[in-house]
Short mmCIF file of C-alpha atoms and ligand atoms in Angstrom, two decimals:
data_model
loop_
_atom_site.label_atom_id
_atom_site.label_comp_id
_atom_site.label_asym_id
_atom_site.label_seq_id
_atom_site.Cartn_x
_atom_site.Cartn_y
_atom_site.Cartn_z
CA UNK A 1 137.92 85.11 85.50
CA UNK A 2 138.90 88.30 88.21
CA UNK A 3 137.29 90.50 86.40
CA UNK A 4 134.34 88.46 85.88
CA UNK A 5 133.93 88.01 89.19
CA UNK A 6 134.38 91.72 89.85
CA UNK A 7 131.72 92.43 87.14
CA UNK A 8 129.15 90.01 88.62
CA UNK A 9 129.77 91.18 92.06
CA UNK A 10 129.25 94.91 90.58
CA UNK A 11 126.29 93.78 88.67
CA UNK A 12 124.92 92.03 91.58
CA UNK A 13 125.28 95.52 94.10
CA UNK A 14 123.86 97.46 91.12
CA UNK A 15 120.82 95.27 91.02
CA UNK A 16 120.74 95.09 94.72
CA UNK A 17 120.43 98.84 95.12
CA UNK A 18 117.73 99.25 92.40
CA UNK A 19 115.69 96.54 93.58
CA UNK A 20 115.92 97.89 97.24
CA UNK A 21 114.99 101.40 95.85
CA UNK A 22 111.72 100.30 93.74
CA UNK A 23 110.82 98.46 96.92
CA UNK A 24 110.24 101.62 98.88
CA UNK A 25 108.46 103.20 95.56
CA UNK A 26 105.34 104.67 96.67
CA UNK A 27 102.23 103.58 95.04
CA UNK A 28 98.41 104.78 95.12
CA UNK A 29 95.27 103.49 93.91
CA UNK A 30 91.48 104.85 94.18
CA UNK A 31 88.27 103.27 93.54
CA UNK A 32 84.45 104.02 93.99
CA UNK A 33 81.12 102.07 94.67
CA UNK A 34 77.60 102.66 94.73
CA UNK A 35 76.10 102.04 98.18
CA UNK A 36 72.65 103.53 97.56
CA UNK A 37 69.87 101.94 99.54
CA UNK A 38 66.88 100.29 97.72
CA UNK A 39 63.50 101.60 98.46
CA UNK A 40 62.37 101.12 101.86
CA UNK A 41 65.42 100.84 103.69
CA UNK A 42 65.08 102.94 106.92
CA UNK A 43 66.74 106.49 106.42
CA UNK A 44 68.21 108.46 109.41
CA UNK A 45 66.73 107.97 112.75
CA UNK A 46 63.37 109.56 114.89
CA UNK A 47 64.90 113.01 115.16
CA UNK A 48 64.92 114.39 111.67
CA UNK A 49 62.20 111.66 110.68
CA UNK A 50 63.42 110.79 107.42
CA UNK A 51 61.78 107.57 107.14
CA UNK A 52 62.03 104.58 104.79
CA UNK A 53 63.80 105.45 101.07
CA UNK A 54 61.33 106.60 98.63
CA UNK A 55 63.16 108.64 96.25
CA UNK A 56 67.03 109.43 95.61
CA UNK A 57 68.36 113.10 94.63
CA UNK A 58 71.84 111.71 94.47
CA UNK A 59 73.37 108.50 94.72
CA UNK A 60 75.44 107.40 97.71
CA UNK A 61 79.18 105.72 97.30
CA UNK A 62 82.09 104.21 99.63
CA UNK A 63 85.25 105.88 97.76
CA UNK A 64 88.32 104.04 98.80
CA UNK A 65 92.20 105.19 98.79
CA UNK A 66 94.73 102.84 98.69
CA UNK A 67 98.41 104.03 99.46
CA UNK A 68 101.45 101.14 99.44
CA UNK A 69 105.30 101.84 99.89
CA UNK A 70 106.10 97.69 99.70
CA UNK A 71 106.34 97.77 103.34
CA UNK A 72 103.31 99.20 104.77
CA UNK A 73 99.71 99.11 102.66
CA UNK A 74 97.22 101.19 104.08
CA UNK A 75 93.56 102.26 103.06
CA UNK A 76 91.42 105.03 103.64
CA UNK A 77 87.32 105.29 102.78
CA UNK A 78 84.56 107.38 103.16
CA UNK A 79 80.86 106.16 103.40
CA UNK A 80 78.17 108.48 102.34
CA UNK A 81 76.45 107.57 105.59
CA UNK A 82 75.20 109.16 108.60
CA UNK A 83 76.90 106.31 110.86
CA UNK A 84 78.03 103.06 110.71
CA UNK A 85 78.53 100.66 113.40
CA UNK A 86 81.20 98.53 114.35
CA UNK A 87 80.07 95.35 113.24
CA UNK A 88 79.38 96.72 109.99
CA UNK A 89 83.06 97.85 109.46
CA UNK A 90 84.55 95.10 111.23
CA UNK A 91 82.78 92.45 108.51
CA UNK A 92 84.31 94.67 105.95
CA UNK A 93 87.98 95.12 107.35
CA UNK A 94 88.04 90.86 107.50
CA UNK A 95 86.91 90.55 103.92
CA UNK A 96 89.57 93.14 102.83
CA UNK A 97 92.14 91.29 104.75
CA UNK A 98 90.90 87.69 103.12
CA UNK A 99 90.86 88.80 99.69
CA UNK A 100 94.03 90.88 99.80
CA UNK A 101 96.28 87.88 101.53
CA UNK A 102 97.07 90.31 104.52
CA UNK A 103 98.59 92.61 102.05
CA UNK A 104 96.08 95.32 103.75
CA UNK A 105 95.67 94.27 107.28
CA UNK A 106 92.52 94.99 109.42
CA UNK A 107 94.69 97.23 111.59
CA UNK A 108 95.73 99.12 108.66
CA UNK A 109 92.33 100.02 107.43
CA UNK A 110 90.48 103.26 108.18
CA UNK A 111 86.59 103.41 107.60
CA UNK A 112 84.75 106.33 108.21
CA UNK A 113 80.85 107.59 107.47
CA UNK A 114 80.58 111.17 106.12
CA UNK A 115 77.58 112.08 108.44
CA UNK A 116 75.18 112.95 105.53
CA UNK A 117 71.66 112.47 107.19
CA UNK A 118 69.88 112.04 104.07
CA UNK A 119 71.25 107.90 104.42
CA UNK A 120 70.96 105.20 106.70
CA UNK A 121 72.46 104.71 110.03
CA UNK A 122 74.46 101.60 109.41
CA UNK A 123 73.60 100.53 112.98
CA UNK A 124 71.13 99.37 115.42
CA UNK A 125 70.16 102.13 116.98
CA UNK A 126 66.88 103.83 114.95
CA UNK A 127 63.54 103.55 115.91
CA UNK A 128 62.65 101.47 112.59
CA UNK A 129 63.24 97.76 111.65
CA UNK A 130 66.65 97.19 111.54
CA UNK A 131 67.67 96.73 107.66
CA UNK A 132 70.29 93.62 107.78
CA UNK A 133 70.09 92.49 104.05
CA UNK A 134 71.52 96.42 103.49
CA UNK A 135 74.15 96.12 106.49
CA UNK A 136 75.49 92.83 104.98
CA UNK A 137 75.65 94.20 101.32
CA UNK A 138 76.91 97.21 102.90
CA UNK A 139 79.83 95.71 104.60
CA UNK A 140 80.73 93.68 100.94
CA UNK A 141 80.45 97.10 99.04
CA UNK A 142 82.85 98.50 100.91
CA UNK A 143 85.38 95.58 100.99
CA UNK A 144 85.02 95.56 97.05
CA UNK A 145 85.67 99.58 96.91
CA UNK A 146 88.89 98.93 98.76
CA UNK A 147 89.75 95.48 96.59
CA UNK A 148 88.95 97.74 93.58
CA UNK A 149 91.43 100.32 94.70
CA UNK A 150 93.97 97.73 95.37
CA UNK A 151 94.24 96.64 92.14
CA UNK A 152 94.78 100.04 90.73
CA UNK A 153 98.08 100.61 92.35
CA UNK A 154 100.56 102.99 90.12
CA UNK A 155 103.94 104.63 91.19
CA UNK A 156 102.82 107.99 92.96
CA UNK A 157 103.30 111.30 94.81
CA UNK A 158 101.23 112.95 97.38
CA UNK A 159 100.88 116.38 98.67
CA UNK A 160 99.05 119.07 101.23
CA UNK A 161 97.76 121.83 101.95
CA UNK A 162 95.04 123.52 103.81
CA UNK A 163 93.76 126.94 104.43
CA UNK A 164 90.63 128.52 106.66
CA UNK A 165 86.91 128.66 105.46
CA UNK A 166 85.45 130.52 108.45
CA UNK A 167 82.42 131.92 107.14
CA UNK A 168 80.79 128.61 106.16
CA UNK A 169 80.71 127.45 109.67
CA UNK A 170 79.36 128.01 113.44
CA UNK A 171 78.93 126.81 116.79
CA UNK A 172 75.76 125.32 117.08
CA UNK A 173 75.56 125.49 120.80
CA UNK A 174 74.37 128.51 122.31
CA UNK A 175 75.68 129.97 125.66
CA UNK A 176 72.28 131.33 127.11
CA UNK A 177 71.63 133.60 130.04
CA UNK A 178 71.22 131.77 133.58
CA UNK A 179 67.40 130.74 134.05
CA UNK A 180 67.04 131.38 130.40
CA UNK A 181 67.05 127.55 129.27
CA UNK A 182 63.75 125.65 129.73
CA UNK A 183 64.38 122.25 131.92
CA UNK A 184 65.80 119.30 129.83
CA UNK A 185 63.89 116.13 128.73
CA UNK A 186 64.65 114.43 132.30
CA UNK A 187 63.03 117.77 134.01
CA UNK A 188 66.51 119.27 134.95
CA UNK A 189 66.63 122.62 135.19
CA UNK A 190 69.96 125.04 135.15
CA UNK A 191 71.39 124.28 131.91
CA UNK A 192 73.11 126.91 130.06
CA UNK A 193 73.41 125.52 126.29
CA UNK A 194 70.24 125.53 123.78
CA UNK A 195 71.72 123.90 120.54
CA UNK A 196 70.48 125.22 117.01
CA UNK A 197 68.65 128.07 118.89
CA UNK A 198 67.67 130.41 116.33
CA UNK A 199 67.52 134.12 117.29
CA UNK A 200 67.28 134.81 121.20
CA UNK A 201 67.78 137.68 123.51
CA UNK A 202 69.02 134.84 125.69
CA UNK A 203 72.19 134.07 123.71
CA UNK A 204 75.21 135.28 124.97
CA UNK A 205 77.60 133.80 122.79
CA UNK A 206 78.51 130.61 120.90
CA UNK A 207 79.27 127.93 123.58
CA UNK A 208 82.34 126.73 121.77
CA UNK A 209 85.13 127.55 119.17
CA UNK A 210 84.64 125.97 115.41
CA UNK A 211 87.95 124.40 113.63
CA UNK A 212 87.68 126.49 110.19
CA UNK A 213 90.63 124.06 108.41
CA UNK A 214 89.88 122.97 105.07
CA UNK A 215 92.38 120.08 104.43
CA UNK A 216 93.30 119.03 100.76
CA UNK A 217 95.32 115.81 99.97
CA UNK A 218 96.21 114.97 96.49
CA UNK A 219 97.56 112.01 94.99
CA UNK A 220 98.68 111.82 91.60
CA UNK A 221 100.71 109.73 89.38
CA UNK A 222 104.35 109.91 89.41
CA UNK A 223 103.49 111.69 86.04
CA UNK A 224 101.15 113.94 87.55
CA UNK A 225 98.42 112.81 86.61
CA UNK A 226 95.45 113.18 89.08
CA UNK A 227 94.47 109.84 91.41
CA UNK A 228 92.26 111.14 94.24
CA UNK A 229 91.37 114.24 95.89
CA UNK A 230 90.74 113.86 99.60
CA UNK A 231 89.01 116.99 101.59
CA UNK A 232 88.59 117.12 105.15
CA UNK A 233 86.28 119.58 106.75
CA UNK A 234 84.13 120.34 110.25
CA UNK A 235 80.82 120.96 109.83
CA UNK A 236 77.69 118.63 110.75
CA UNK A 237 75.97 118.48 107.55
CA UNK A 238 74.60 120.89 105.11
CA UNK A 239 70.92 119.63 105.17
CA UNK A 240 67.98 120.99 103.38
CA UNK A 241 66.30 117.42 102.62
CA UNK A 242 63.24 115.94 101.50
CA UNK A 243 61.51 113.69 103.78
CA UNK A 244 62.56 109.94 102.53
CA UNK A 245 65.10 111.00 100.31
CA UNK A 246 68.41 109.86 99.73
CA UNK A 247 71.54 112.46 99.40
CA UNK A 248 75.26 112.36 100.07
CA UNK A 249 75.45 115.72 101.09
CA UNK A 250 77.90 118.28 100.44
CA UNK A 251 80.38 115.54 100.89
CA UNK A 252 78.67 113.91 97.45
CA UNK A 253 78.90 117.18 95.84
CA UNK A 254 81.83 117.94 96.68
CA UNK A 255 83.57 114.55 95.22
CA UNK A 256 81.64 114.49 91.98
CA UNK A 257 82.85 118.47 91.78
CA UNK A 258 86.63 117.35 92.28
CA UNK A 259 86.08 114.29 89.39
CA UNK A 260 84.47 116.65 86.91
CA UNK A 261 86.87 119.34 87.00
CA UNK A 262 90.26 117.02 86.99
CA UNK A 263 88.65 114.63 84.58
CA UNK A 264 90.11 116.82 81.73
CA UNK A 265 93.79 116.72 83.38
CA UNK A 266 93.84 112.77 82.47
CA UNK A 267 96.33 112.31 79.83
CA UNK A 268 96.03 108.78 79.70
CA UNK A 269 92.41 108.19 78.85
CA UNK A 270 92.91 104.29 79.85
CA UNK A 271 93.56 104.93 83.29
CA UNK A 272 91.08 104.58 86.23
CA UNK A 273 88.81 107.88 86.53
CA UNK A 274 89.91 110.16 89.11
CA UNK A 275 88.38 109.98 92.62
CA UNK A 276 87.06 112.86 94.93
CA UNK A 277 86.16 111.90 98.86
CA UNK A 278 85.30 114.32 101.59
CA UNK A 279 85.70 113.35 105.13
CA UNK A 280 84.21 114.80 108.47
CA UNK A 281 86.85 116.28 110.52
CA UNK A 282 84.99 117.63 113.79
CA UNK A 283 81.35 118.05 113.51
CA UNK A 284 79.72 117.69 116.96
CA UNK A 285 79.35 121.09 117.79
CA UNK A 286 79.65 122.88 114.16
CA UNK A 287 76.62 123.80 111.75
CA UNK A 288 76.62 125.10 108.38
CA UNK A 289 75.70 128.24 108.79
CA UNK A 290 77.03 130.51 105.67
CA UNK A 291 77.73 134.18 105.83
CA UNK A 292 78.77 135.29 102.17
CA UNK A 293 77.31 138.38 101.49
CA UNK A 294 73.96 138.34 99.70
CA UNK A 295 73.65 134.59 99.93
CA UNK A 296 69.88 134.10 100.03
CA UNK A 297 68.54 131.44 102.35
CA UNK A 298 68.99 127.91 100.51
CA UNK A 299 66.11 125.74 98.89
CA UNK A 300 65.67 122.05 99.29
CA UNK A 301 68.95 120.61 98.50
CA UNK A 302 70.72 123.87 97.37
CA UNK A 303 73.02 124.42 100.45
CA UNK A 304 74.97 121.22 99.86
CA UNK A 305 75.56 121.99 95.88
CA UNK A 306 76.72 125.46 96.93
CA UNK A 307 79.27 124.01 99.63
CA UNK A 308 80.35 121.25 97.71
CA UNK A 309 81.14 123.10 94.43
CA UNK A 310 82.81 125.94 96.25
CA UNK A 311 85.32 123.98 98.39
CA UNK A 312 86.23 121.51 95.43
CA UNK A 313 86.80 124.62 93.19
CA UNK A 314 88.95 125.77 96.25
CA UNK A 315 90.79 122.60 96.14
CA UNK A 316 91.50 122.35 92.57
CA UNK A 317 93.04 125.63 92.54
CA UNK A 318 95.04 124.63 95.69
CA UNK A 319 96.41 121.31 93.98
CA UNK A 320 97.81 123.63 91.12
CA UNK A 321 100.29 125.14 93.53
CA UNK A 322 101.18 121.93 95.45
CA UNK A 323 104.75 120.69 95.90
CA UNK A 324 104.57 116.71 96.02
CA UNK A 325 106.59 113.83 98.21
CA UNK A 326 107.86 111.49 95.96
CA UNK A 327 108.47 108.60 98.32
CA UNK A 328 106.96 109.58 101.75
CA UNK A 329 107.23 106.75 104.42
CA UNK A 330 103.99 105.51 105.44
CA UNK A 331 102.92 104.49 108.90
CA UNK A 332 99.62 103.62 110.77
CA UNK A 333 99.05 102.66 114.14
CA UNK A 334 96.08 101.26 115.67
CA UNK A 335 95.10 101.08 119.46
CA UNK A 336 91.76 100.39 121.63
CA UNK A 337 90.45 102.60 124.11
CA UNK A 338 88.39 101.06 126.89
CA UNK A 339 85.80 103.86 128.27
CA UNK A 340 83.30 103.88 130.55
CA UNK A 341 79.69 104.01 129.67
CA UNK A 342 77.32 106.60 130.93
CA UNK A 343 74.63 103.82 132.25
CA UNK A 344 71.22 104.98 133.96
CA UNK A 345 71.03 105.08 137.92
CA UNK A 346 68.14 103.05 139.56
CA UNK A 347 66.42 106.79 139.68
CA UNK A 348 66.89 107.71 136.22
CA UNK A 349 65.26 104.70 135.15
CA UNK A 350 62.32 104.91 137.66
CA UNK A 351 61.84 108.21 136.01
CA UNK A 352 62.05 107.03 132.49
CA UNK A 353 59.40 104.14 133.50
CA UNK A 354 56.79 106.87 134.80
CA UNK A 355 57.23 109.00 131.64
CA UNK A 356 56.84 106.09 129.70
CA UNK A 357 53.48 105.39 131.71
CA UNK A 358 52.43 109.14 131.65
CA UNK A 359 50.64 111.26 129.16
CA UNK A 360 52.01 113.86 127.12
CA UNK A 361 51.08 116.61 128.76
CA UNK A 362 52.99 115.40 132.11
CA UNK A 363 56.03 115.00 130.36
CA UNK A 364 58.76 117.96 130.77
CA UNK A 365 60.05 118.60 127.10
CA UNK A 366 58.78 117.07 123.93
CA UNK A 367 61.33 114.74 123.87
CA UNK A 368 61.16 112.95 127.12
CA UNK A 369 59.66 109.81 125.89
CA UNK A 370 62.70 109.56 123.48
CA UNK A 371 64.92 109.73 126.29
CA UNK A 372 63.00 107.94 128.59
CA UNK A 373 63.17 104.92 126.13
CA UNK A 374 66.89 105.75 125.35
CA UNK A 375 67.53 105.48 129.63
CA UNK A 376 65.97 102.02 129.12
CA UNK A 377 68.38 101.15 125.95
CA UNK A 378 71.37 102.46 127.81
CA UNK A 379 70.56 100.23 130.81
CA UNK A 380 71.28 97.08 128.54
CA UNK A 381 74.89 98.52 127.46
CA UNK A 382 77.77 97.16 129.26
CA UNK A 383 80.08 98.85 131.98
CA UNK A 384 82.38 99.53 129.52
CA UNK A 385 83.32 99.85 125.47
CA UNK A 386 86.64 99.53 123.82
CA UNK A 387 86.56 102.10 120.68
CA UNK A 388 89.17 102.37 118.07
CA UNK A 389 91.73 104.87 117.82
CA UNK A 390 94.06 105.70 114.28
CA UNK A 391 96.63 107.49 113.39
CA UNK A 392 98.43 107.64 110.07
CA UNK A 393 101.48 109.05 108.61
CA UNK A 394 102.17 109.93 105.03
CA UNK A 395 105.37 111.74 104.91
CA UNK A 396 105.30 114.97 107.15
CA UNK A 397 101.42 114.82 106.92
CA UNK A 398 99.28 113.08 109.88
CA UNK A 399 95.28 111.82 110.33
CA UNK A 400 93.93 111.01 113.67
CA UNK A 401 91.15 109.47 113.93
CA UNK A 402 88.22 108.07 116.37
CA UNK A 403 84.66 106.74 116.28
CA UNK A 404 82.70 109.98 117.98
CA UNK A 405 80.81 112.98 116.82
CA UNK A 406 84.08 115.04 117.92
CA UNK A 407 83.35 118.86 119.40
CA UNK A 408 85.76 121.46 117.53
CA UNK A 409 87.98 121.90 120.70
CA UNK A 410 89.50 118.48 120.76
CA UNK A 411 90.18 118.32 117.42
CA UNK A 412 91.97 121.84 117.33
CA UNK A 413 93.74 120.97 120.84
CA UNK A 414 94.94 117.59 118.60
CA UNK A 415 96.81 119.63 115.74
CA UNK A 416 98.28 121.92 117.92
CA UNK A 417 99.94 119.20 120.13
CA UNK A 418 100.65 116.83 117.41
CA UNK A 419 104.34 116.83 115.95
CA UNK A 420 103.27 117.32 112.54
CA UNK A 421 102.22 120.94 111.19
CA UNK A 422 99.88 118.91 108.50
CA UNK A 423 97.65 117.53 110.55
CA UNK A 424 94.02 116.64 110.11
CA UNK A 425 91.35 114.30 112.18
CA UNK A 426 88.62 112.02 110.63
CA UNK A 427 85.73 111.43 112.94
CA UNK A 428 82.77 108.73 113.00
CA UNK A 429 85.78 106.08 112.19
CA UNK A 430 85.71 102.25 112.65
CA UNK A 431 82.46 102.18 114.37
CA UNK A 432 80.53 104.79 116.53
CA UNK A 433 80.74 106.41 119.87
CA UNK A 434 78.21 108.66 119.80
CA UNK A 435 78.78 112.65 120.73
CA UNK A 436 82.07 113.92 122.15
CA UNK A 437 81.41 116.70 124.48
CA UNK A 438 84.68 117.81 126.44
CA UNK A 439 83.83 118.01 130.39
CA UNK A 440 83.14 121.45 130.57
CA UNK A 441 80.20 121.38 127.87
CA UNK A 442 79.11 118.33 129.55
CA UNK A 443 78.63 120.46 132.69
CA UNK A 444 76.95 123.31 130.23
CA UNK A 445 74.51 120.75 129.38
CA UNK A 446 72.35 120.54 126.06
CA UNK A 447 71.23 118.10 123.73
CA UNK A 448 74.49 116.89 122.23
CA UNK A 449 75.16 115.92 126.40
CA UNK A 450 71.95 114.31 127.22
CA UNK A 451 72.67 110.65 127.84
CA UNK A 452 71.13 108.51 124.87
CA UNK A 453 72.76 105.72 122.40
CA UNK A 454 73.94 109.11 120.68
CA UNK A 455 76.06 110.26 123.79
CA UNK A 456 76.81 107.42 126.01
CA UNK A 457 80.53 107.65 126.73
CA UNK A 458 82.03 108.90 130.04
CA UNK A 459 82.28 112.81 130.61
CA UNK A 460 86.12 112.30 130.71
CA UNK A 461 85.78 110.58 127.29
CA UNK A 462 87.19 113.35 125.41
CA UNK A 463 90.30 114.25 127.47
CA UNK A 464 91.32 110.64 127.16
CA UNK A 465 90.67 110.25 123.49
CA UNK A 466 92.80 113.27 122.74
CA UNK A 467 95.38 112.52 124.93
CA UNK A 468 95.96 108.96 123.43
CA UNK A 469 95.85 110.51 119.91
CA UNK A 470 98.20 113.10 121.06
CA UNK A 471 100.52 110.06 122.36
CA UNK A 472 100.31 108.00 119.59
CA UNK A 473 101.18 110.81 116.83
CA UNK A 474 104.41 111.61 119.02
CA UNK A 475 104.75 107.95 118.68
CA UNK A 476 104.53 108.21 114.33
CA UNK A 477 106.85 110.85 114.33
CA UNK A 478 109.67 108.71 115.91
ZN1 ZN B 1 74.00 114.23 112.89
#
């Protein structure tokens, strides 16, 4: 009898131990869904003049990675879109939460746009007609991608590496000699920055740094079969588009090249296909300027193929050398930050009305009419807006995200102040907060600082967002 009780106790302890260990198991699943718009849906807005869709060069996708350790389940999604409004992302999160019976709560979902410009702006800020049907379908498709990834969870492990690729990028804002910059659209003089200025004797130097870090997050099954490779790089986009033509830019080419290269490593042919994903780090002031020797000028769509395949090839080489974490802890924190809006004052509104009633020959800048219309739009904005900030910890790897087009200096500072050596940032996440120039860049002026629906947060927004994200990263480390 005593022996039997003792045996039962041992059995109980042993089962209890293995059950709790099984609970801590790290699992992952990945999936993608096509989000290519139909003909007629409007592409990116007034400045790049892309117009309605007339053809598809390469398809757009929502790409989802779900990670789980039984106590915490999170989803990271990239969407091949220029930008996505908070309403669309919030709807997708609500659907995911419902469909997964709250296993993936809305606060554990990071949804981000890549910022290809040959894709719709899924937000109501363009000049073209609003495409509500595409927005509604988009939220459903993003949710479906996550639900599919969630149904594919298998025991997994995770690895990370990063290296610098400085020869692919440059700051696209240039500090110019005093008095050399023409008046801005509002007729104001004295700005010191020209964006994408070409070659000019007025240029002194780039107006800011770049973040050359290329991060690679590799997720495999516990047996070493690839599940997903998530890249992270900081460049606005590659471009080289044709009007009306859809393309996922280098974000899509990177992902497809990863999937092609790793397909042969899938030992079990019945398992889901490997997923490539590319997220945008900080692209507010960084352009694609390749400087490799002998690189000819790209013709249409060539640059994106070059960038995508080069980075994918680097990533594939790197993941062969990685050491993997078997059961990393997962933690995610979400907070809302309230920021003031740079709404036009009475003087700016009077200027806007005067521009809109005067002939083009009287405008101080060819974009004055656009910015006068933007002033009218901003007048209808609330005094303050609330934006979503998120940080994620997966073992010793950290990710920080915000909804803006972030300048490189902000991303670099977040990485420097992060308690995690392996940190990267994802921008344009969970909504759209416009360009995020730090205060000193606001003082230099230039396109990214001019008040519009694409640049509307207070002058101190970059500092406030950076400081909040750094404090959240420290909280993750506790
Ligand atoms: Zn852009």
